[in-house]
Tab-separated table of C-alpha atoms in Angstrom:
chain	number	residue	atom	x	y	z
F	1	MET	CA	21.877	5.603	23.188
F	2	ASN	CA	19.705	2.139	21.957
F	3	LEU	CA	16.987	3.968	19.789
F	4	ARG	CA	14.879	0.077	19.192
F	5	PRO	CA	11.713	0.227	19.814
F	6	ASN	CA	10.035	-1.749	22.912
F	7	SER	CA	7.959	-3.753	20.368
F	8	ILE	CA	7.340	-3.924	17.055
F	9	SER	CA	3.029	-3.321	17.251
F	10	ARG	CA	4.696	-0.013	18.546
F	11	LEU	CA	7.010	-0.181	14.860
F	12	VAL	CA	4.415	-0.492	13.263
F	13	VAL	CA	1.870	2.553	14.588
F	14	VAL	CA	5.182	4.667	13.850
F	15	GLY	CA	5.502	3.229	9.858
F	16	PHE	CA	1.598	3.670	9.563
F	17	GLY	CA	2.002	7.358	11.263
F	18	LEU	CA	4.779	8.291	8.799
F	19	ALA	CA	3.392	7.164	5.917
F	20	ILE	CA	0.024	8.192	6.558
F	21	VAL	CA	0.991	11.959	7.572
F	22	PRO	CA	2.107	13.474	3.978
F	23	LEU	CA	-1.292	12.440	2.982
F	24	VAL	CA	-2.854	13.660	5.674
F	25	LEU	CA	-1.078	16.947	4.948
F	26	VAL	CA	-2.319	16.571	1.216
F	27	ILE	CA	-5.487	16.449	2.115
F	28	VAL	CA	-5.607	19.387	4.332
F	29	SER	CA	-3.885	21.584	2.130
F	30	VAL	CA	-5.976	20.438	-0.664
F	31	THR	CA	-9.018	21.203	1.757
F	32	ILE	CA	-8.209	24.296	2.704
F	33	ALA	CA	-7.277	25.990	-1.046
F	34	ILE	CA	-10.551	24.188	-2.083
F	35	ALA	CA	-12.822	26.002	0.884
F	36	HIS	CA	-10.405	29.575	0.195
F	37	PHE	CA	-11.781	29.042	-3.546
F	38	ALA	CA	-15.419	28.145	-2.773
F	39	GLU	CA	-15.055	31.290	-0.306
F	40	GLU	CA	-13.653	33.459	-3.424
F	41	GLY	CA	-16.517	32.222	-5.432
F	42	GLN	CA	-19.241	32.583	-3.565
F	43	ALA	CA	-18.433	36.097	-2.609
F	44	GLY	CA	-17.530	36.729	-6.163
F	45	ILE	CA	-21.079	35.000	-7.775
F	46	LEU	CA	-22.814	37.604	-4.818
F	47	ARG	CA	-21.105	40.586	-5.896
F	48	ALA	CA	-21.664	39.894	-9.667
F	49	VAL	CA	-25.625	39.232	-8.898
F	50	ALA	CA	-25.130	42.152	-7.174
F	51	LEU	CA	-24.124	44.816	-9.644
F	52	SER	CA	-26.015	43.111	-12.049
F	53	ASP	CA	-29.026	43.387	-10.732
F	54	SER	CA	-28.608	46.730	-10.071
F	55	ALA	CA	-27.723	47.376	-13.174
F	56	ASN	CA	-30.914	46.597	-14.438
F	57	ARG	CA	-32.699	48.174	-12.071
F	58	MET	CA	-31.142	51.808	-12.878
F	59	SER	CA	-31.645	51.010	-16.908
F	60	SER	CA	-35.784	50.089	-15.806
F	61	ALA	CA	-35.498	53.382	-13.402
F	62	VAL	CA	-33.960	55.597	-16.118
F	63	ARG	CA	-36.081	54.600	-18.601
F	64	SER	CA	-39.069	55.261	-16.159
F	65	MET	CA	-37.788	58.463	-15.538
F	66	GLU	CA	-37.602	59.793	-19.164
F	67	ARG	CA	-41.108	57.991	-20.065
F	68	TYR	CA	-42.524	60.303	-17.499
F	69	GLY	CA	-40.416	63.241	-17.909
F	70	LEU	CA	-41.303	63.324	-21.877
F	71	GLN	CA	-44.616	63.013	-20.990
F	72	TYR	CA	-45.142	65.346	-18.128
F	73	THR	CA	-43.493	68.109	-20.681
F	74	VAL	CA	-46.659	67.580	-22.840
F	75	LEU	CA	-49.228	66.969	-20.539
F	76	GLN	CA	-48.797	69.271	-18.264
F	77	ASP	CA	-49.979	66.625	-15.394
F	78	SER	CA	-48.621	66.518	-12.056
F	79	ALA	CA	-49.802	62.753	-11.298
F	80	LEU	CA	-46.832	62.274	-14.186
F	81	LEU	CA	-44.309	64.297	-11.724
F	82	VAL	CA	-44.737	62.551	-9.169
F	83	LEU	CA	-43.961	59.327	-10.806
F	84	PHE	CA	-40.722	61.090	-12.105
F	85	GLN	CA	-39.858	61.939	-8.641
F	86	GLN	CA	-40.676	58.030	-7.757
F	87	SER	CA	-38.117	56.640	-10.366
F	88	TYR	CA	-35.734	59.188	-9.597
F	89	GLU	CA	-35.296	58.036	-5.861
F	90	GLU	CA	-35.667	54.141	-6.691
F	91	TYR	CA	-33.125	55.101	-9.214
F	92	GLN	CA	-31.062	56.652	-5.900
F	93	ASP	CA	-31.782	53.840	-3.649
F	94	VAL	CA	-30.070	51.341	-6.842
F	95	SER	CA	-27.302	53.416	-7.171
F	96	ALA	CA	-25.958	53.281	-3.637
F	97	ARG	CA	-27.137	49.709	-3.520
F	98	PHE	CA	-24.602	49.640	-6.399
F	99	ARG	CA	-21.793	50.882	-5.309
F	100	LYS	CA	-21.761	49.295	-2.249
F	101	ALA	CA	-20.987	45.610	-4.333
F	102	ALA	CA	-17.530	47.488	-5.077
F	103	PRO	CA	-17.862	47.922	-8.292
F	104	THR	CA	-14.612	49.174	-10.401
F	105	GLN	CA	-13.121	52.639	-11.107
F	106	THR	CA	-14.537	52.384	-14.367
F	107	ASP	CA	-18.081	51.506	-13.454
F	108	LEU	CA	-18.000	54.352	-10.643
F	109	ALA	CA	-17.448	57.080	-13.093
F	110	ARG	CA	-19.719	56.150	-15.333
F	111	LEU	CA	-22.297	55.679	-12.755
F	112	HIS	CA	-20.895	59.260	-11.425
F	113	ARG	CA	-21.405	60.943	-15.254
F	114	LEU	CA	-25.150	59.141	-14.982
F	115	ASN	CA	-25.432	61.285	-12.235
F	116	ALA	CA	-25.074	64.253	-13.654
F	117	HIS	CA	-26.869	63.492	-16.706
F	118	LEU	CA	-30.172	62.341	-13.955
F	119	ARG	CA	-29.213	65.794	-12.117
F	120	GLN	CA	-29.619	68.244	-15.428
F	121	ALA	CA	-32.158	66.470	-17.087
F	122	ARG	CA	-34.122	66.483	-13.422
F	123	ARG	CA	-33.394	70.657	-13.800
F	124	LEU	CA	-34.023	71.413	-17.145
F	125	LEU	CA	-37.762	69.341	-16.722
F	126	PRO	CA	-39.556	72.584	-15.219
F	127	VAL	CA	-37.813	74.519	-18.012
F	128	ALA	CA	-38.954	72.378	-20.969
F	129	ALA	CA	-42.537	72.199	-19.812
F	130	LEU	CA	-42.636	75.852	-19.525
F	131	GLU	CA	-41.144	76.830	-22.700
F	132	GLY	CA	-42.270	73.806	-24.177
F	133	ASN	CA	-38.447	72.999	-25.506
F	134	ARG	CA	-37.690	69.366	-24.884
F	135	SER	CA	-34.510	68.443	-27.261
F	136	ALA	CA	-31.880	69.474	-24.032
F	137	LEU	CA	-34.675	66.990	-22.254
F	138	GLU	CA	-34.115	64.050	-24.409
F	139	SER	CA	-30.502	64.683	-25.046
F	140	GLU	CA	-29.433	64.447	-21.589
F	141	PHE	CA	-31.735	61.202	-21.100
F	142	SER	CA	-30.010	60.112	-24.296
F	143	ARG	CA	-26.608	60.015	-22.709
F	144	ALA	CA	-28.146	58.558	-19.972
F	145	ASN	CA	-29.593	55.977	-21.619
F	146	GLY	CA	-25.819	55.526	-23.111
F	147	GLU	CA	-24.135	55.290	-19.836
F	148	VAL	CA	-26.212	53.280	-18.285
F	149	GLN	CA	-26.702	50.552	-21.106
F	150	ARG	CA	-22.385	50.687	-21.034
F	151	LEU	CA	-22.713	50.568	-17.491
F	152	GLN	CA	-23.960	46.969	-17.934
F	153	SER	CA	-21.730	45.697	-20.559
F	154	ASP	CA	-19.285	46.793	-18.321
F	155	VAL	CA	-20.799	44.812	-14.986
F	156	ASN	CA	-21.701	41.978	-17.721
F	157	ASP	CA	-18.054	41.820	-19.116
F	158	GLY	CA	-16.783	41.771	-15.154
F	159	ILE	CA	-18.995	38.441	-14.660
F	160	SER	CA	-17.936	37.023	-17.455
F	161	ALA	CA	-14.094	37.948	-16.296
F	162	GLU	CA	-15.073	36.471	-12.990
F	163	VAL	CA	-16.162	33.382	-13.763
F	164	ALA	CA	-12.960	32.546	-16.174
F	165	LYS	CA	-11.247	34.101	-13.723
F	166	LEU	CA	-12.537	31.467	-11.020
F	167	GLY	CA	-12.537	28.431	-14.007
F	168	THR	CA	-8.479	29.596	-13.488
F	169	ARG	CA	-8.273	29.299	-10.262
F	170	ALA	CA	-9.916	25.449	-10.281
F	171	LEU	CA	-7.755	24.662	-12.828
F	172	ALA	CA	-4.806	26.112	-10.762
F	173	ILE	CA	-5.593	24.101	-7.311
F	174	LYS	CA	-6.757	21.130	-9.903
F	175	ARG	CA	-2.838	20.986	-11.106
F	176	LEU	CA	-1.431	21.764	-7.636
F	177	THR	CA	-3.586	18.945	-6.225
F	178	ILE	CA	-2.301	16.421	-8.748
F	179	LEU	CA	1.380	17.585	-8.463
F	180	GLU	CA	0.902	17.765	-4.374
F	181	VAL	CA	-0.153	13.724	-5.118
F	182	LEU	CA	2.597	12.857	-7.216
F	183	LEU	CA	5.396	14.040	-5.010
F	184	VAL	CA	3.914	12.656	-1.611
F	185	LEU	CA	2.501	9.797	-2.979
F	186	PRO	CA	6.066	8.260	-3.629
F	187	LEU	CA	7.437	9.368	-0.447
F	188	SER	CA	4.243	7.450	1.098
F	189	ILE	CA	5.381	4.263	-1.090
F	190	ALA	CA	8.485	4.431	0.184
F	191	VAL	CA	8.113	5.295	3.720
F	192	ALA	CA	5.532	2.397	4.147
F	193	LEU	CA	8.427	-0.294	2.008
F	194	PHE	CA	10.959	0.934	4.434
F	195	PHE	CA	9.184	0.105	7.453
F	196	ILE	CA	7.221	-3.371	6.119
F	197	VAL	CA	11.500	-4.173	5.769
F	198	LEU	CA	12.245	-3.350	8.973
F	199	ILE	CA	8.954	-5.127	10.287
F	200	THR	CA	9.319	-8.051	7.978
F	201	ARG	CA	13.059	-8.692	8.234
F	202	PRO	CA	13.710	-10.221	11.833
F	203	ILE	CA	10.513	-11.717	11.389
F	204	ARG	CA	11.886	-13.797	7.863
F	205	ARG	CA	15.407	-14.229	10.208
F	206	LEU	CA	13.404	-15.553	13.219
F	207	ASP	CA	11.686	-18.173	10.304
F	208	HIS	CA	15.071	-18.468	8.927
F	209	ALA	CA	16.437	-19.467	12.614
F	210	ILE	CA	13.438	-21.795	12.920
F	211	THR	CA	13.159	-23.594	9.811
F	212	GLY	CA	17.573	-24.299	10.379
F	213	LEU	CA	16.311	-25.572	14.152
F	214	GLY	CA	13.865	-27.526	12.417
F	215	ALA	CA	16.435	-28.697	9.484
F	216	GLY	CA	18.847	-29.949	12.213
F	217	ASP	CA	21.219	-26.845	11.821
F	218	LEU	CA	22.387	-26.357	15.702
F	219	ASP	CA	25.546	-24.757	14.592
F	220	SER	CA	24.729	-21.435	12.840
F	221	PRO	CA	23.874	-18.899	15.936
F	222	ILE	CA	20.945	-16.800	15.689
F	223	ARG	CA	21.340	-13.504	15.767
F	224	VAL	CA	17.715	-11.519	15.575
F	225	ASN	CA	18.409	-7.512	15.485
F	226	GLY	CA	14.880	-5.444	15.082
F	227	PRO	CA	12.238	-4.730	17.985
F	228	ARG	CA	12.790	-5.932	21.705
F	229	ASP	CA	10.510	-8.529	21.538
F	230	ILE	CA	11.679	-10.100	18.252
F	231	ALA	CA	15.438	-9.583	19.436
F	232	SER	CA	14.127	-11.184	22.841
F	233	LEU	CA	12.459	-13.600	20.872
F	234	GLY	CA	15.862	-14.421	18.661
F	235	ASP	CA	17.688	-14.923	22.226
F	236	ARG	CA	15.518	-17.462	23.227
F	237	LEU	CA	15.519	-19.348	20.288
F	238	GLU	CA	19.666	-18.809	20.374
F	239	TRP	CA	19.307	-20.433	24.309
F	240	LEU	CA	17.215	-22.901	22.371
F	241	ARG	CA	19.701	-23.509	19.501
F	242	GLN	CA	22.889	-24.126	22.427
F	243	ARG	CA	20.655	-26.398	24.519
F	244	LEU	CA	19.751	-28.455	21.891
F	245	GLY	CA	22.764	-28.436	20.673
F	246	GLU	CA	23.948	-29.774	24.675
F	247	LEU	CA	21.789	-32.361	24.180
F	248	GLU	CA	22.256	-33.452	20.757
F	249	ALA	CA	26.134	-33.972	22.188
F	250	ALA	CA	24.976	-35.800	25.170
F	251	LYS	CA	23.144	-38.261	23.020
F	252	ILE	CA	25.944	-38.968	20.678
F	253	HIS	CA	28.088	-39.362	24.626
F	254	PHE	CA	25.456	-41.608	24.973
F	255	LEU	CA	24.867	-43.479	21.926
F	256	ARG	CA	29.395	-44.253	21.483
F	257	GLN	CA	29.521	-45.178	24.983
F	258	LEU	CA	26.430	-47.235	25.624
F	259	SER	CA	27.672	-48.822	21.773
F	260	HIS	CA	31.063	-49.426	23.201
F	261	GLU	CA	29.585	-50.661	26.933
F	262	LEU	CA	27.706	-53.294	24.907
F	263	LYS	CA	30.560	-54.603	22.295
F	264	THR	CA	32.546	-55.804	25.025
F	265	PRO	CA	29.741	-58.296	26.465
F	266	LEU	CA	28.309	-58.775	23.381
F	267	THR	CA	31.885	-59.839	21.566
F	268	ALA	CA	32.080	-62.391	24.948
F	269	ILE	CA	28.477	-63.936	23.879
F	270	ARG	CA	29.780	-64.199	20.315
F	271	GLU	CA	32.574	-65.729	20.494
F	272	GLY	CA	31.822	-68.033	23.370
F	273	ALA	CA	29.392	-69.655	20.725
F	274	GLU	CA	31.816	-69.770	18.612
F	275	LEU	CA	33.695	-71.932	20.812
F	276	LEU	CA	30.862	-73.634	21.704
F	277	GLN	CA	30.345	-74.465	18.143
F	278	GLU	CA	34.116	-75.527	16.729
F	279	ASP	CA	35.365	-77.395	20.177
F	280	LEU	CA	32.091	-78.578	21.058
F	281	GLY	CA	30.428	-79.213	18.012
F	282	HIS	CA	30.564	-83.108	18.120
F	283	GLU	CA	29.779	-83.429	21.461
F	284	LEU	CA	26.704	-80.907	20.759
F	285	ASP	CA	23.130	-83.229	19.641
F	286	PRO	CA	21.419	-81.272	17.014
F	287	GLU	CA	18.937	-79.349	19.571
F	288	GLN	CA	21.748	-78.203	21.219
F	289	ARG	CA	24.217	-76.890	18.050
F	290	GLU	CA	20.688	-75.113	17.027
F	291	ILE	CA	20.290	-72.921	19.850
F	292	VAL	CA	24.347	-71.985	20.027
F	293	HIS	CA	24.006	-71.074	16.380
F	294	ILE	CA	21.083	-68.873	17.582
F	295	VAL	CA	23.136	-67.056	20.137
F	296	ARG	CA	26.014	-66.520	17.722
F	297	ASP	CA	23.076	-64.942	14.901
F	298	ASN	CA	21.756	-62.856	17.431
F	299	SER	CA	25.291	-61.584	18.383
F	300	LEU	CA	26.017	-61.201	15.559
F	301	ARG	CA	22.981	-59.119	14.409
F	302	LEU	CA	22.706	-57.065	17.919
F	303	GLN	CA	26.218	-55.717	17.248
F	304	ARG	CA	25.217	-55.104	13.312
F	305	LEU	CA	22.427	-52.973	14.854
F	306	ILE	CA	24.706	-50.947	17.674
F	307	GLU	CA	27.261	-50.200	14.976
F	308	ASP	CA	24.814	-48.837	12.898
F	309	LEU	CA	22.814	-47.273	15.365
F	310	LEU	CA	26.739	-45.639	15.964
F	311	ARG	CA	26.818	-44.792	12.721
F	312	PHE	CA	23.841	-42.606	12.233
F	313	SER	CA	24.309	-40.864	15.499
F	314	ILE	CA	27.802	-39.549	13.828
F	315	ALA	CA	25.581	-39.079	10.048
F	316	GLU	CA	23.588	-36.506	12.201
F	317	GLY	CA	26.623	-34.679	13.118
F	318	PRO	CA	28.221	-31.858	11.174
F	319	VAL	CA	30.117	-32.538	8.242
F	320	ALA	CA	33.755	-30.815	8.615
F	321	ALA	CA	34.600	-29.473	5.761
F	322	GLY	CA	37.709	-28.851	5.442
F	323	MET	CA	38.204	-32.889	5.699
F	324	GLN	CA	36.403	-33.185	2.285
F	325	GLN	CA	38.299	-34.254	-0.650
F	326	ASP	CA	37.873	-35.023	-4.108
F	327	VAL	CA	37.087	-38.063	-4.897
F	328	ARG	CA	36.094	-40.213	-8.590
F	329	LEU	CA	32.734	-41.922	-7.903
F	330	ASP	CA	33.432	-44.672	-10.648
F	331	GLN	CA	36.513	-46.120	-8.783
F	332	LEU	CA	35.187	-45.684	-6.186
F	333	LEU	CA	31.711	-48.096	-6.438
F	334	GLU	CA	34.340	-49.997	-8.140
F	335	GLU	CA	36.337	-50.536	-5.316
F	336	LEU	CA	33.216	-51.820	-3.447
F	337	ILE	CA	31.959	-53.988	-6.321
F	338	GLN	CA	35.038	-56.155	-5.551
F	339	SER	CA	33.714	-56.785	-2.089
F	340	TYR	CA	30.713	-58.048	-3.155
F	341	LYS	CA	31.687	-60.363	-5.644
F	342	PRO	CA	30.795	-63.734	-2.877
F	343	VAL	CA	27.240	-62.455	-2.002
F	344	LEU	CA	27.167	-62.107	-6.013
F	345	ARG	CA	28.266	-65.481	-7.126
F	346	SER	CA	25.948	-67.292	-4.167
F	347	LYS	CA	22.649	-65.680	-5.089
F	348	ASN	CA	24.054	-65.812	-9.367
F	349	LEU	CA	23.660	-62.040	-8.907
F	350	ARG	CA	24.515	-60.286	-12.326
F	351	LEU	CA	25.519	-56.515	-12.498
F	352	GLU	CA	25.010	-53.790	-15.202
F	353	LEU	CA	27.640	-51.024	-14.914
F	354	ALA	CA	27.568	-47.552	-16.644
F	355	LEU	CA	29.570	-45.393	-14.523
F	356	ALA	CA	31.372	-42.332	-16.201
F	357	PRO	CA	34.349	-40.695	-14.494
F	358	LEU	CA	33.460	-38.032	-12.529
F	359	LEU	CA	34.470	-36.303	-9.678
F	360	VAL	CA	32.212	-35.632	-5.662
F	361	ALA	CA	33.742	-33.092	-3.262
F	362	GLY	CA	33.332	-35.319	-0.268
F	363	HIS	CA	34.426	-37.948	2.857
F	364	ARG	CA	35.807	-40.866	1.457
F	365	ASP	CA	34.521	-43.174	4.244
F	366	ARG	CA	31.140	-41.225	3.752
F	367	LEU	CA	30.922	-41.509	0.457
F	368	ARG	CA	31.298	-45.731	0.641
F	369	THR	CA	29.040	-45.662	2.794
F	370	ILE	CA	26.406	-44.183	0.636
F	371	CYS	CA	27.235	-46.072	-2.008
F	372	ASP	CA	27.370	-49.551	0.582
F	373	ASN	CA	24.111	-48.996	2.026
F	374	LEU	CA	22.592	-48.690	-2.090
F	375	LEU	CA	24.406	-51.331	-3.148
F	376	SER	CA	23.855	-53.751	-0.276
F	377	ASN	CA	20.018	-53.077	0.202
F	378	ALA	CA	19.992	-53.939	-3.609
F	379	VAL	CA	21.661	-57.370	-3.076
F	380	LYS	CA	19.590	-57.880	0.016
F	381	PHE	CA	16.115	-57.567	-1.765
F	382	SER	CA	17.272	-59.190	-5.500
F	383	PRO	CA	15.805	-62.511	-5.850
F	384	GLN	CA	18.424	-65.276	-7.133
F	385	GLU	CA	19.880	-64.917	-10.570
F	386	THR	CA	17.824	-61.474	-11.754
F	387	THR	CA	20.348	-58.253	-12.320
F	388	ILE	CA	20.956	-55.239	-10.953
F	389	ARG	CA	21.799	-52.153	-12.685
F	390	LEU	CA	23.925	-48.934	-11.686
F	391	GLN	CA	24.344	-46.384	-13.687
F	392	LEU	CA	26.314	-42.646	-12.845
F	393	GLU	CA	26.410	-40.105	-14.897
F	394	ALA	CA	26.093	-36.022	-14.887
F	395	GLN	CA	23.128	-34.059	-15.299
F	396	GLU	CA	23.437	-30.348	-14.549
F	397	GLY	CA	26.427	-30.024	-11.917
F	398	ASN	CA	25.423	-33.074	-10.287
F	399	ALA	CA	26.790	-36.746	-10.123
F	400	VAL	CA	23.666	-38.949	-10.076
F	401	LEU	CA	23.851	-42.581	-9.466
F	402	ASP	CA	21.002	-44.798	-9.691
F	403	VAL	CA	20.717	-48.334	-8.581
F	404	ILE	CA	18.053	-50.328	-9.527
F	405	ASP	CA	17.250	-53.505	-8.649
F	406	ALA	CA	15.074	-56.801	-9.298
F	407	GLY	CA	13.171	-57.312	-6.048
F	408	PRO	CA	9.403	-56.725	-4.595
F	409	GLY	CA	10.528	-52.850	-4.670
F	410	VAL	CA	8.939	-50.447	-2.521
F	411	THR	CA	4.997	-49.167	-2.258
F	412	PRO	CA	3.490	-45.661	-2.877
F	413	GLU	CA	2.772	-45.947	0.743
F	414	GLU	CA	6.291	-46.519	2.245
F	415	ARG	CA	7.998	-44.178	-0.161
F	416	GLU	CA	7.893	-41.708	2.320
F	417	LYS	CA	8.713	-43.625	5.569
F	418	ILE	CA	11.791	-45.601	3.759
F	419	PHE	CA	14.229	-43.342	5.195
F	420	ASP	CA	12.843	-42.795	8.772
F	421	ILE	CA	15.321	-44.398	11.416
F	422	LEU	CA	14.210	-47.945	11.710
F	423	TYR	CA	11.980	-48.256	9.583
F	424	ARG	CA	11.374	-51.614	7.924
F	425	GLY	CA	9.198	-51.732	4.879
F	426	SER	CA	7.128	-54.734	4.514
F	427	ALA	CA	9.966	-57.003	2.294
F	428	SER	CA	11.159	-57.082	5.507
F	429	GLY	CA	9.270	-59.221	6.755
F	430	GLN	CA	8.994	-61.294	4.170
F	431	GLY	CA	11.617	-65.014	3.977
F	432	LYS	CA	14.950	-64.114	5.381
F	433	VAL	CA	15.860	-61.029	4.884
F	434	GLU	CA	15.611	-58.871	7.577
F	435	GLY	CA	18.005	-55.243	8.098
F	436	SER	CA	17.907	-52.987	11.569
F	437	GLY	CA	16.353	-50.407	9.242
F	438	LEU	CA	19.039	-47.663	9.534
F	439	GLY	CA	20.902	-47.939	6.350
F	440	LEU	CA	18.653	-45.831	3.858
F	441	ALA	CA	18.508	-43.092	6.686
F	442	ILE	CA	22.304	-43.073	7.537
F	443	ALA	CA	22.794	-42.702	3.299
F	444	LYS	CA	19.665	-39.990	3.297
F	445	GLU	CA	21.568	-38.003	6.396
F	446	TYR	CA	25.037	-38.202	4.495
F	447	VAL	CA	23.669	-36.883	1.108
F	448	THR	CA	21.416	-34.477	2.577
F	449	SER	CA	25.057	-32.930	4.326
F	450	TYR	CA	26.168	-32.825	1.319
F	451	GLY	CA	23.027	-30.899	-0.368
F	452	GLY	CA	22.236	-33.803	-2.603
F	453	SER	CA	19.122	-35.919	-2.828
F	454	LEU	CA	18.462	-39.572	-2.250
F	455	GLU	CA	14.611	-40.746	-3.608
F	456	ILE	CA	12.889	-43.545	-4.949
F	457	VAL	CA	11.827	-43.264	-9.273
F	458	ASP	CA	9.326	-44.529	-10.469
F	459	SER	CA	11.007	-47.526	-12.863
F	460	ASP	CA	9.969	-49.184	-15.751
F	461	GLY	CA	10.225	-52.760	-15.164
F	462	PRO	CA	9.764	-54.770	-11.022
F	463	GLY	CA	11.828	-53.589	-8.226
F	464	ALA	CA	13.194	-50.223	-6.694
F	465	HIS	CA	14.759	-47.810	-8.304
F	466	PHE	CA	17.052	-45.725	-5.892
F	467	ARG	CA	18.008	-41.903	-7.712
F	468	CYS	CA	20.955	-39.922	-5.675
F	469	ARG	CA	21.968	-37.265	-6.775
F	470	LEU	CA	25.575	-35.156	-5.455
F	471	PRO	CA	26.638	-32.093	-6.052
F	472	MET	CA	30.384	-32.793	-8.336
F	473	ALA	CA	33.507	-31.224	-7.710
F	474	PRO	CA	34.611	-28.398	-10.091
F	475	GLU	CA	36.774	-30.230	-11.826
F	476	SER	CA	34.530	-32.944	-13.126
F	477	ARG	CA	32.256	-30.183	-14.203
F	478	ALA	CA	34.852	-28.890	-16.601
F	479	ASP	CA	35.890	-32.177	-17.290
F	480	THR	CA	32.739	-33.674	-18.818
F	481	GLY	CA	32.608	-32.940	-22.523
F	482	THR	CA	31.586	-34.659	-25.749
F	483	ASP	CA	33.577	-37.907	-25.494
F	484	GLN	CA	31.536	-38.959	-22.248
F	485	PRO	CA	29.247	-40.779	-23.486
F	486	GLN	CA	32.185	-42.889	-25.016
F	487	ARG	CA	33.701	-43.598	-22.322
F	488	LEU	CA	30.322	-45.008	-20.434
F	489	ARG	CA	29.966	-47.126	-22.871
F	490	LYS	CA	33.126	-48.514	-22.901
F	491	HIS	CA	32.879	-49.470	-18.798
F	492	ALA	CA	29.518	-50.366	-19.023
F	493	GLU	CA	31.064	-53.325	-21.795
F	494	ARG	CA	33.810	-54.241	-19.253
F	495	GLU	CA	32.081	-54.666	-16.489
F	496	THR	CA	29.021	-56.431	-17.555
F	497	GLN	CA	31.060	-59.566	-17.703
F	498	SER	CA	31.239	-59.568	-13.406
F	499	PRO	CA	29.332	-62.249	-11.670
C-alpha cells in the first residue's frame, strides 16, 4: 500500500498540524486549569467575604444587644426593650446568612454556643430588670462576646488559609504549565524537524539532479522519493536525462560520422595540392604556386579543425574509470617536450623546467592532450627568443602544473571566455597566430572530468599563466617527502639546458 501524500502542500499541512497539535493541547489544558482556578478563587473569595461580613455584623448586633439590655435593666424604658429586640432579630438574620455561607464545623459549633448565650441572656433580661441583679446577664453577654470574637478570629484565619490555598494552587498550575511546555515543546520541534527533512530531502534531490544535468552528468539515474507531485517531477527529469543522453550519443555519432566523411575528400584535396606543388611546381607561375599553397594549407587547417572537434566531442563523454592508470606526469611532460624541440629551435625559445616526480591517476592519452594543449598554446603565442616556464609540484594532495609564457597574455575580460568552445582570444587575430579555439576547451573538459581545475592566474610579468590542478595518485601522495625540493632542483638544472 502506497502511503505517500498526493502533494507536498498536503504534506506541509499534515506536518504543521502534527507539530502544532501538542501545543494546542497544552494551551487547552492550561486554559481549563486556569478557568477552574478562577472559578474556585471567585467562589472562595465570595464565601470569605460573606463569612467576614456576617461575623462583623453579628459582633455589632451582640454589642448592641448588650448595650440596650443593660440600659433597660437600669432605666426600665420600653423603647430600649424594643431596640434590644430589633438587634436580636438583626442578629438572627445575619446568623442565617452566616450558615448559608458554608462555614466550618468549628464555626458552626461556636455559632451554636453564641446562640445559646444570647437566648439565655434574653430570658434573663426581664428577671434582671425586676430584681436589679445584672451579674448573670452580664456574664452571658460576656460569654457571647467571647464567642463572637473567637468566631471572627476563626473566619479571618480561614480567609488567610483560603488565600494561601489559592497561592499554592496558582503555583501548582504554573509548575504544571512549565512541565507540559518542557515536555511538549521538544516533541513539537522533533515533529517539525522530521517533516522539514521529509519535505526538503526530495527537493534537495531535485536540485542535485538538476545541477547534475546542468553539469553534463547524464549517466547517474535520477530517483526522487517523496510526495507524488515531487516524485512525478523526478520521473520527468529522469526522462529528460535519458532523452539528453540519446541526443548526446546522436551528436557524438554524427560528429564522428561527419569527420570521417569529411576527412576522405579533404585528404584527396590535400594530396592533390601536394602533387601539384611537387610535380608541376616548376611549370607553375608564382601566382599559381601561391594558390596551390593556399589550398594545401587550408585543407590541412580544416582537417585539424575536424580532428579537434572530434576530440572535443569525445572529451565531453564519460570517463571510463576502469581504464585509468598511474601516470608519471613529469615523465610524460619530458616525452612531450622532445616533440617540440624543432619548433622551439625555429623560434629560438628557451624552457625553464622544474618538474617534481608525481603520479597522477588518469588516462595517459587524455593527460598528454592536456599538457600538449597547454604547451602548444604557450609556444604558439610566445615571441621569438623568450622563455617558457613549466613547473610541476605537489600542493595539498594535488599535482599543480604551471605553464607560463611571455606572450601577449589574456585580458581580464577574456578570462571567463577563453575556455569556451571555438572561442579565440584577441591575440589570435594578431600576426599569423591562429587556432581552432578547441584546445583549451578540450583541456578544460579533461581536467574537470578528473575532478581537477584549470584556470588563469595573475602573472608577475607579461604573458599568460595557466595553472592546472590534478588529484595525485595515492602512491604519489605518500611519496612526497622532504627530499622533493632537492630532486626538483636537480631536474630543473638539467632541463634548463634545453633549446
